[in-house]
Coordinates of C-alpha atoms and ligand atoms in Angstrom, one line a residue:
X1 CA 110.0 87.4 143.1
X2 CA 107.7 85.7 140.7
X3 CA 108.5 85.4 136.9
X4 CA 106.9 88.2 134.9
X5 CA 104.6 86.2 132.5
X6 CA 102.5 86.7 129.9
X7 CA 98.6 86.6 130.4
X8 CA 98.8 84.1 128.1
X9 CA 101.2 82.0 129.3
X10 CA 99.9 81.8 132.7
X11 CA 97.0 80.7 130.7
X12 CA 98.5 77.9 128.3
X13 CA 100.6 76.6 132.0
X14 CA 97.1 76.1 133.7
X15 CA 95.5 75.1 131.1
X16 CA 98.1 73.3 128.4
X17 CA 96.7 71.8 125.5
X18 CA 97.5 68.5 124.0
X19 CA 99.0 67.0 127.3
X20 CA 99.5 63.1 127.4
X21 CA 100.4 60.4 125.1
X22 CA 99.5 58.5 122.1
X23 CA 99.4 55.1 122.2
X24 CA 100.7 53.3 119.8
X25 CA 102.6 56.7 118.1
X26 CA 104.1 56.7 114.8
X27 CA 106.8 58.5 116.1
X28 CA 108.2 59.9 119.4
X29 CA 111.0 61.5 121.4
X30 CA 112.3 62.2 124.2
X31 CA 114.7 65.6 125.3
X32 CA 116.4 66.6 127.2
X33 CA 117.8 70.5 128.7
X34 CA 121.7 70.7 128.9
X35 CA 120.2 73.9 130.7
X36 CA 118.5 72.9 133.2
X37 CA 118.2 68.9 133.5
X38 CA 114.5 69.0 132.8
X39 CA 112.9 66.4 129.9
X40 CA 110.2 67.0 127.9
X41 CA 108.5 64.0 125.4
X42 CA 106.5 64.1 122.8
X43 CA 104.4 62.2 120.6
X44 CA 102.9 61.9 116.9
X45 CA 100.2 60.7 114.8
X46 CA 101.1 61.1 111.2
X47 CA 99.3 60.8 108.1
X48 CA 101.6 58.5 105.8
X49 CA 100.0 59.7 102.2
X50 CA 99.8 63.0 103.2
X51 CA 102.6 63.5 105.6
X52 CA 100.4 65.5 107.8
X53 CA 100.3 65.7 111.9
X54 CA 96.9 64.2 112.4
X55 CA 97.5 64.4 116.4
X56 CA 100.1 65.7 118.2
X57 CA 100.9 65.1 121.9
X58 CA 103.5 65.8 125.1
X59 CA 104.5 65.4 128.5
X60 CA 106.6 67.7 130.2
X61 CA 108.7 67.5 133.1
X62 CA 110.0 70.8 132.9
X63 CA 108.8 74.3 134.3
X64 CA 105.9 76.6 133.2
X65 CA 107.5 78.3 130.5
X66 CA 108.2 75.0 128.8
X67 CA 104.8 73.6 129.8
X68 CA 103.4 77.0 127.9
X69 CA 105.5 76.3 125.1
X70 CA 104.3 72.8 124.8
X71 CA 101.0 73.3 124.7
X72 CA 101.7 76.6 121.7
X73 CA 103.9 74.4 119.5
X74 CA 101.8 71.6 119.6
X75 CA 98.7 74.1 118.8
X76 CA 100.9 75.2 116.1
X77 CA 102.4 71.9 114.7
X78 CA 98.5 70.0 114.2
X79 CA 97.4 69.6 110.9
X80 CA 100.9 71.0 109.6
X81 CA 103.4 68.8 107.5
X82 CA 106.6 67.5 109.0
X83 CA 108.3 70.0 106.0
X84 CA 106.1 72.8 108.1
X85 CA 106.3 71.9 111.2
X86 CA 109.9 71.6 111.2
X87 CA 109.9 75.2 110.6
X88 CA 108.3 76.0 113.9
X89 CA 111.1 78.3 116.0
X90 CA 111.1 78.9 119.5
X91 CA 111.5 82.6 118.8
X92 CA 107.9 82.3 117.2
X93 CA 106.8 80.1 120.0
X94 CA 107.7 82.6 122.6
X95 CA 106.2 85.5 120.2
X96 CA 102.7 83.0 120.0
X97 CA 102.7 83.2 123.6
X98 CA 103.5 87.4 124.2
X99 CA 107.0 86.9 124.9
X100 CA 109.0 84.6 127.8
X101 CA 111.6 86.3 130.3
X102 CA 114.8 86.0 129.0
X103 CA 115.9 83.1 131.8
X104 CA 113.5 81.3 130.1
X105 CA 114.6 80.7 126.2
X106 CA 116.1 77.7 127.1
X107 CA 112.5 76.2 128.4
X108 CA 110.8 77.2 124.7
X109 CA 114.2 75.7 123.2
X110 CA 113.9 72.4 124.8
X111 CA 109.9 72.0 123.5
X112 CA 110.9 73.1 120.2
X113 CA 113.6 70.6 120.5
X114 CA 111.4 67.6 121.7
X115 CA 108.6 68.1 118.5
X116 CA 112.4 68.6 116.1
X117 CA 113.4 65.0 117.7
X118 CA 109.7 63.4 116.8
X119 CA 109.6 64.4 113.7
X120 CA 113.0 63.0 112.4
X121 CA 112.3 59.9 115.0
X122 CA 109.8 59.6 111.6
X123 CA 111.6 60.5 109.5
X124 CA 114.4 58.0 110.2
X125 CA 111.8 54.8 110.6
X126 CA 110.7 55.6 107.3
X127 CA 113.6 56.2 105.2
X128 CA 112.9 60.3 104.8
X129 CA 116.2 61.6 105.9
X130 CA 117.7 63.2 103.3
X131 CA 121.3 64.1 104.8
X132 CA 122.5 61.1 105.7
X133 CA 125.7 61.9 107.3
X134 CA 127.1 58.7 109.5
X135 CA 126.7 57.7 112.8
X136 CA 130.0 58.3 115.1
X137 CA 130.3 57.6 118.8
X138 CA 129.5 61.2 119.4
X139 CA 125.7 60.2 117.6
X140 CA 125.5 57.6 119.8
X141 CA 125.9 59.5 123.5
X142 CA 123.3 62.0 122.3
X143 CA 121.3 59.3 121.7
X144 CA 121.6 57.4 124.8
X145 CA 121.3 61.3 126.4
X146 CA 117.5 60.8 125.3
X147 CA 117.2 57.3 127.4
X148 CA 115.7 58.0 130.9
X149 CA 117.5 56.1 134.0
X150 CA 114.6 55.6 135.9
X151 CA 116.2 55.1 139.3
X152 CA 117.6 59.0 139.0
X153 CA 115.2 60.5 137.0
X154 CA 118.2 61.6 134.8
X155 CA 119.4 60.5 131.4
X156 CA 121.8 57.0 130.9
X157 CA 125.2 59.6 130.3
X158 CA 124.5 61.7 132.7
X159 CA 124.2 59.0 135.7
X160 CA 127.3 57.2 134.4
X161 CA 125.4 54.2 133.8
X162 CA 127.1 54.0 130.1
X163 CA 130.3 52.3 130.6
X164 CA 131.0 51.5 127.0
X165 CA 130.0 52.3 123.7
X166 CA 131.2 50.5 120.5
X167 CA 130.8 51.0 117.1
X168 CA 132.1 48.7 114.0
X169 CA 130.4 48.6 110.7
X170 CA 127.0 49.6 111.4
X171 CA 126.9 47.0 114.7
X172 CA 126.2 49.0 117.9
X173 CA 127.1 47.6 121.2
X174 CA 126.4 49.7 124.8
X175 CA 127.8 48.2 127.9
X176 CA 125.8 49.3 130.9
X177 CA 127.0 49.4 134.3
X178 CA 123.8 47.0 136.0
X179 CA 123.0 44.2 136.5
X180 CA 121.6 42.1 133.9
X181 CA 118.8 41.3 136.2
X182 CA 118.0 44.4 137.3
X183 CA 114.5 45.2 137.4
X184 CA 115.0 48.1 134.8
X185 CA 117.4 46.0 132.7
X186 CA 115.0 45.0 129.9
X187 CA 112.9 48.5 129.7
X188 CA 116.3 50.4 129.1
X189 CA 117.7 48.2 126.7
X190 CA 114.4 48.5 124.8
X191 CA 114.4 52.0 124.6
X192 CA 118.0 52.0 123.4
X193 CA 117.5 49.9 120.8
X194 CA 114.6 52.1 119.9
X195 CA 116.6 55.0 119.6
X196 CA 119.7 54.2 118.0
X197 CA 118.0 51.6 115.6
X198 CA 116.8 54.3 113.1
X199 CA 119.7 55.5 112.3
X200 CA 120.6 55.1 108.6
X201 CA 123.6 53.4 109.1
X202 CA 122.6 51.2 112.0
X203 CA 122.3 47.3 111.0
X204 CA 122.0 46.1 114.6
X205 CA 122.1 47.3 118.5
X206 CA 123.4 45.1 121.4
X207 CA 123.1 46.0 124.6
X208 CA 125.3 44.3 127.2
X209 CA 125.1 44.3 131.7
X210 CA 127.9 44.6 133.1
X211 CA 127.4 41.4 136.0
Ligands
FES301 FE1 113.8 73.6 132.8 FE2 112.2 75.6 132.2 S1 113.7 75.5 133.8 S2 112.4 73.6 131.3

């Protein structure tokens, strides 16, 4: 039986605005649903004076709910603050669009969670995070949660590619189960250096292959 959607949602899934990326973002993220396994990124242009979202941007890899929600949020988000955006709720995303079935929070969640993620990415590359609590091992898996295998589709944890993560005064070190010359090796590393770098606390990332 099909999903009871809003007019309006049907409309914002067929038609979703501000699909794509930015190149050259000031800030992006990537997330991911402990839901449902889908990922959605998303990109930003910021004004640095002003600290306004001069262009906002996603892809989604999830289903038409969070495609709908994507497309509201980042309606909603242009033009706004990071202080205002920040404030956007999936409970007014799903209002925005005339309401989501309940099966479907989760999909709104995970947008409203990928536009969060961008805006501290910011945040933390330009020294705006104002609770500062430190970085634990914990930090670190969510972090690596947010780096794409690309040989599953899925995230670095989740595929057991992680084999070991240290952490010893602000020097990060992730061991990863492949071959350094793998043909993935160097993309994955980037992006984990790219994501565990901002962090307050974080001096240096080192990323190790296990053969
Ligand atoms: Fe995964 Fe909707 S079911 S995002």
């Amino acid at each position: 039986m099909p999903l009871p959607y809003t007019e309006l949602v049907m409309e914002h899934f067929r038609h979703p605005r501000n699909v794509g990326r930015i190149e050259d973002p000031d800030a992006k993220s990537i997330e991911g649903s402990p839901a449902c396994g889908d990922m959605v990124a998303v990109y930003l242009s910021v004004d640095p004076e002003t600290q306004r979202i001069t262009d906002v941007k996603f892809e989604s890899y999830g289903c038409a709910s969070n495609i709908a929600t994507g497309s509201i949020i980042t309606e909603l988000a242009k033009g706004k603050t990071l202080e205002e955006a920040k404030k956007i709720s999936w409970k007014q995303a799903a209002d925005e669009l005339g309401g989501l079935p309940a099966v479907k929070a989760h999909c709104s969640v995970l947008a409203v969670d990928g536009l969060r993620a961008a805006i501290q990415n910011y945040e933390e590359k330009h020294g705006l995070v104002k609770e500062r609590t430190p970085t634990t091992i914990e930090v670190l898996k969510k972090r690596l949660k947010r780096v794409m295998n690309p040989m599953a589709g899925l995230d670095l944890v989740r595929t057991n590619l992680v084999k070991d993560i240290e952490l010893n005064q602000g020097a990060v070190k992730v061991v990863l189960d492949l071959p350094a010359d793998h043909q993935f090796a160097a993309n994955i590393r980037e992006e984990i250096v790219e994501k565990i770098e901002p962090l307050w606390d974080i001096d240096s990332v080192k990323v190790e292959f296990t053969e």
